Amino acid sequence: GRGVSGILLQSRKHAACALRNLAAAPRRNKQILCRQVANGTLLDKISDSARNDPDSEVREKALAALNNLACSTTAEEFVKRAETLEILADSALLETDDQEGGTASHALRVLEKSIPEDDENYALLKPHLDKVAAAKQDITTEEGQAQEDASEGGAQEEAKEGEE
């Protein structure tokens, strides 16, 4: 509706879109956004919207803002925030196969490429990467098994026809 709640929803949607667009700035500006805006809490606030906003469009735009902010110059800010990494991992798990390059998955890949494995911060990121990789592996294994079962079923049908 156009009541107060409708106006607030529109405001949240516009704010999320504006943040997503601002986050598409050059790397130096992304670093400033992550470290200095709102006393360095911008990532926390966007993460909160990505997790808790009741509107799916606002959550989606907040994830897009996180994705746009993820780069080599901001990776350290991301890994300091377990909640943000958890939101990205959980969202990546919800992305469907046709979203293989989905927003959350992409952000995690950018972070993974930005932090060397021998860096102490990589240990903060790795559990979230492993969680997504394990779930994606399970899905791939299940799909492969289903395809095998289907092809075996077809072969058995052909064998039955040959017996008659």
mmCIF file of C-alpha atoms in Angstrom:
data_model
loop_
_atom_site.group_PDB
_atom_site.id
_atom_site.type_symbol
_atom_site.label_atom_id
_atom_site.label_comp_id
_atom_site.label_asym_id
_atom_site.label_seq_id
_atom_site.Cartn_x
_atom_site.Cartn_y
_atom_site.Cartn_z
ATOM 1 C CA GLY A 1 0.000 0.000 0.000
ATOM 2 C CA ARG A 2 0.831 3.655 -0.048
ATOM 3 C CA GLY A 3 0.690 3.951 3.714
ATOM 4 C CA VAL A 4 3.684 4.589 5.898
ATOM 5 C CA SER A 5 4.895 0.988 5.548
ATOM 6 C CA GLY A 6 4.748 1.269 1.742
ATOM 7 C CA ILE A 7 6.745 4.482 1.826
ATOM 8 C CA LEU A 8 9.321 2.916 4.168
ATOM 9 C CA LEU A 9 9.639 -0.108 1.864
ATOM 10 C CA GLN A 10 10.200 2.146 -1.156
ATOM 11 C CA SER A 11 12.811 4.085 0.828
ATOM 12 C CA ARG A 12 14.644 0.858 1.730
ATOM 13 C CA LYS A 13 14.550 -0.293 -1.895
ATOM 14 C CA HIS A 14 15.924 3.029 -3.139
ATOM 15 C CA ALA A 15 18.611 3.048 -0.447
ATOM 16 C CA ALA A 16 19.662 -0.513 -1.310
ATOM 17 C CA CYS A 17 19.853 0.394 -5.015
ATOM 18 C CA ALA A 18 21.876 3.518 -4.236
ATOM 19 C CA LEU A 19 24.308 1.518 -2.086
ATOM 20 C CA ARG A 20 24.653 -1.103 -4.817
ATOM 21 C CA ASN A 21 25.473 1.632 -7.334
ATOM 22 C CA LEU A 22 27.890 3.425 -4.988
ATOM 23 C CA ALA A 23 29.616 0.110 -4.319
ATOM 24 C CA ALA A 24 30.412 -0.198 -8.031
ATOM 25 C CA ALA A 25 32.976 2.588 -7.551
ATOM 26 C CA PRO A 26 36.703 2.293 -8.252
ATOM 27 C CA ARG A 27 38.734 0.223 -5.751
ATOM 28 C CA ARG A 28 40.080 3.206 -3.830
ATOM 29 C CA ASN A 29 36.548 4.455 -3.223
ATOM 30 C CA LYS A 30 35.403 0.978 -2.190
ATOM 31 C CA GLN A 31 38.135 0.937 0.429
ATOM 32 C CA ILE A 32 36.965 4.307 1.752
ATOM 33 C CA LEU A 33 33.357 3.089 1.842
ATOM 34 C CA CYS A 34 34.329 -0.014 3.806
ATOM 35 C CA ARG A 35 36.729 1.617 6.248
ATOM 36 C CA GLN A 36 35.527 5.147 6.814
ATOM 37 C CA VAL A 37 31.831 5.552 6.041
ATOM 38 C CA ALA A 38 29.629 5.110 9.125
ATOM 39 C CA ASN A 39 32.741 4.592 11.284
ATOM 40 C CA GLY A 40 33.645 1.489 9.292
ATOM 41 C CA THR A 41 30.280 -0.195 9.880
ATOM 42 C CA LEU A 42 28.855 0.073 6.357
ATOM 43 C CA LEU A 43 29.591 -3.608 5.605
ATOM 44 C CA ASP A 44 27.815 -4.574 8.834
ATOM 45 C CA LYS A 45 24.766 -2.495 7.956
ATOM 46 C CA ILE A 46 24.565 -3.841 4.394
ATOM 47 C CA SER A 47 25.037 -7.395 5.718
ATOM 48 C CA ASP A 48 22.199 -6.855 8.178
ATOM 49 C CA SER A 49 19.917 -5.793 5.318
ATOM 50 C CA ALA A 50 21.017 -8.757 3.211
ATOM 51 C CA ARG A 51 20.116 -11.138 6.033
ATOM 52 C CA ASN A 52 17.143 -9.531 7.774
ATOM 53 C CA ASP A 53 15.176 -7.219 5.529
ATOM 54 C CA PRO A 54 11.646 -8.579 5.083
ATOM 55 C CA ASP A 55 11.652 -7.641 1.384
ATOM 56 C CA SER A 56 13.451 -9.981 -1.016
ATOM 57 C CA GLU A 57 14.327 -7.164 -3.445
ATOM 58 C CA VAL A 58 16.078 -5.202 -0.678
ATOM 59 C CA ARG A 59 17.969 -8.366 0.392
ATOM 60 C CA GLU A 60 18.979 -9.000 -3.232
ATOM 61 C CA LYS A 61 20.225 -5.419 -3.736
ATOM 62 C CA ALA A 62 22.145 -5.574 -0.441
ATOM 63 C CA LEU A 63 23.874 -8.765 -1.644
ATOM 64 C CA ALA A 64 24.665 -6.996 -4.921
ATOM 65 C CA ALA A 65 26.198 -4.127 -2.924
ATOM 66 C CA LEU A 66 28.367 -6.610 -0.993
ATOM 67 C CA ASN A 67 29.404 -8.212 -4.279
ATOM 68 C CA ASN A 68 30.290 -4.822 -5.756
ATOM 69 C CA LEU A 69 32.336 -3.895 -2.679
ATOM 70 C CA ALA A 70 34.315 -7.158 -2.728
ATOM 71 C CA CYS A 71 37.762 -6.603 -4.244
ATOM 72 C CA SER A 72 41.422 -7.002 -3.371
ATOM 73 C CA THR A 73 41.513 -3.690 -1.492
ATOM 74 C CA THR A 74 38.459 -4.492 0.660
ATOM 75 C CA ALA A 75 38.973 -8.231 1.210
ATOM 76 C CA GLU A 76 40.573 -7.693 4.610
ATOM 77 C CA GLU A 77 37.534 -5.708 5.781
ATOM 78 C CA PHE A 78 35.258 -8.547 4.655
ATOM 79 C CA VAL A 79 37.129 -11.356 6.402
ATOM 80 C CA LYS A 80 37.108 -9.457 9.695
ATOM 81 C CA ARG A 81 33.337 -9.857 9.654
ATOM 82 C CA ALA A 82 32.244 -13.450 10.233
ATOM 83 C CA GLU A 83 28.580 -12.448 9.884
ATOM 84 C CA THR A 84 29.182 -10.987 6.421
ATOM 85 C CA LEU A 85 31.049 -14.115 5.297
ATOM 86 C CA GLU A 86 28.269 -16.293 6.711
ATOM 87 C CA ILE A 87 25.629 -14.319 4.808
ATOM 88 C CA LEU A 88 27.605 -14.661 1.566
ATOM 89 C CA ALA A 89 28.089 -18.402 2.109
ATOM 90 C CA ASP A 90 24.430 -18.986 3.029
ATOM 91 C CA SER A 91 23.278 -16.953 0.035
ATOM 92 C CA ALA A 92 25.668 -18.813 -2.275
ATOM 93 C CA LEU A 93 24.083 -22.077 -1.120
ATOM 94 C CA LEU A 94 20.659 -20.788 -2.160
ATOM 95 C CA GLU A 95 21.782 -19.797 -5.646
ATOM 96 C CA THR A 96 20.486 -22.187 -8.281
ATOM 97 C CA ASP A 97 22.535 -23.892 -10.986
ATOM 98 C CA ASP A 98 21.598 -21.258 -13.549
ATOM 99 C CA GLN A 99 23.076 -18.699 -11.128
ATOM 100 C CA GLU A 100 26.470 -20.440 -11.005
ATOM 101 C CA GLY A 101 28.058 -17.037 -11.313
ATOM 102 C CA GLY A 102 25.578 -15.783 -8.719
ATOM 103 C CA THR A 103 26.167 -12.653 -6.715
ATOM 104 C CA ALA A 104 27.196 -14.265 -3.421
ATOM 105 C CA SER A 105 29.289 -16.974 -5.104
ATOM 106 C CA HIS A 106 31.066 -14.309 -7.128
ATOM 107 C CA ALA A 107 31.831 -12.220 -4.036
ATOM 108 C CA LEU A 108 33.308 -15.259 -2.287
ATOM 109 C CA ARG A 109 35.472 -16.072 -5.333
ATOM 110 C CA VAL A 110 36.751 -12.479 -5.422
ATOM 111 C CA LEU A 111 37.660 -12.676 -1.738
ATOM 112 C CA GLU A 112 39.320 -16.060 -2.233
ATOM 113 C CA LYS A 113 41.468 -14.711 -5.082
ATOM 114 C CA SER A 114 42.322 -11.580 -3.081
ATOM 115 C CA ILE A 115 43.715 -13.266 0.025
ATOM 116 C CA PRO A 116 46.767 -15.529 -0.281
ATOM 117 C CA GLU A 117 46.368 -18.953 1.332
ATOM 118 C CA ASP A 118 49.367 -18.300 3.569
ATOM 119 C CA ASP A 119 47.834 -15.062 4.900
ATOM 120 C CA GLU A 120 46.385 -15.390 8.408
ATOM 121 C CA ASN A 121 43.106 -13.867 7.158
ATOM 122 C CA TYR A 122 42.623 -16.779 4.777
ATOM 123 C CA ALA A 123 41.898 -18.982 7.805
ATOM 124 C CA LEU A 124 38.877 -16.758 8.537
ATOM 125 C CA LEU A 125 37.554 -17.160 4.993
ATOM 126 C CA LYS A 126 38.316 -20.850 4.387
ATOM 127 C CA PRO A 127 35.494 -22.398 6.490
ATOM 128 C CA HIS A 128 32.925 -20.432 4.487
ATOM 129 C CA LEU A 129 34.498 -21.437 1.172
ATOM 130 C CA ASP A 130 34.593 -25.079 2.303
ATOM 131 C CA LYS A 131 30.933 -24.959 3.372
ATOM 132 C CA VAL A 132 29.864 -23.774 -0.087
ATOM 133 C CA ALA A 133 32.217 -26.145 -1.921
ATOM 134 C CA ALA A 134 30.984 -29.151 0.086
ATOM 135 C CA ALA A 135 27.336 -28.316 -0.557
ATOM 136 C CA LYS A 136 27.942 -27.735 -4.273
ATOM 137 C CA GLN A 137 29.862 -31.056 -4.404
ATOM 138 C CA ASP A 138 26.919 -32.849 -2.761
ATOM 139 C CA ILE A 139 24.531 -31.368 -5.316
ATOM 140 C CA THR A 140 26.816 -32.333 -8.219
ATOM 141 C CA THR A 141 27.181 -35.862 -6.817
ATOM 142 C CA GLU A 142 23.414 -36.226 -6.395
ATOM 143 C CA GLU A 143 22.784 -34.959 -9.946
ATOM 144 C CA GLY A 144 25.409 -37.323 -11.337
ATOM 145 C CA GLN A 145 23.865 -40.246 -9.448
ATOM 146 C CA ALA A 146 20.395 -39.329 -10.725
ATOM 147 C CA GLN A 147 21.710 -39.218 -14.305
ATOM 148 C CA GLU A 148 23.434 -42.592 -13.841
ATOM 149 C CA ASP A 149 20.255 -44.096 -12.406
ATOM 150 C CA ALA A 150 18.233 -42.710 -15.303
ATOM 151 C CA SER A 151 20.630 -44.057 -17.930
ATOM 152 C CA GLU A 152 20.761 -47.462 -16.210
ATOM 153 C CA GLY A 153 16.972 -47.516 -16.150
ATOM 154 C CA GLY A 154 16.928 -46.827 -19.890
ATOM 155 C CA ALA A 155 19.435 -49.642 -20.507
ATOM 156 C CA GLN A 156 17.316 -52.055 -18.462
ATOM 157 C CA GLU A 157 14.231 -51.109 -20.492
ATOM 158 C CA GLU A 158 16.140 -51.822 -23.712
ATOM 159 C CA ALA A 159 17.285 -55.194 -22.358
ATOM 160 C CA LYS A 160 13.700 -56.156 -21.484
ATOM 161 C CA GLU A 161 12.560 -55.263 -24.988
ATOM 162 C CA GLY A 162 15.334 -57.443 -26.435
ATOM 163 C CA GLU A 163 14.143 -60.436 -24.365
ATOM 164 C CA GLU A 164 10.672 -60.385 -25.842
#
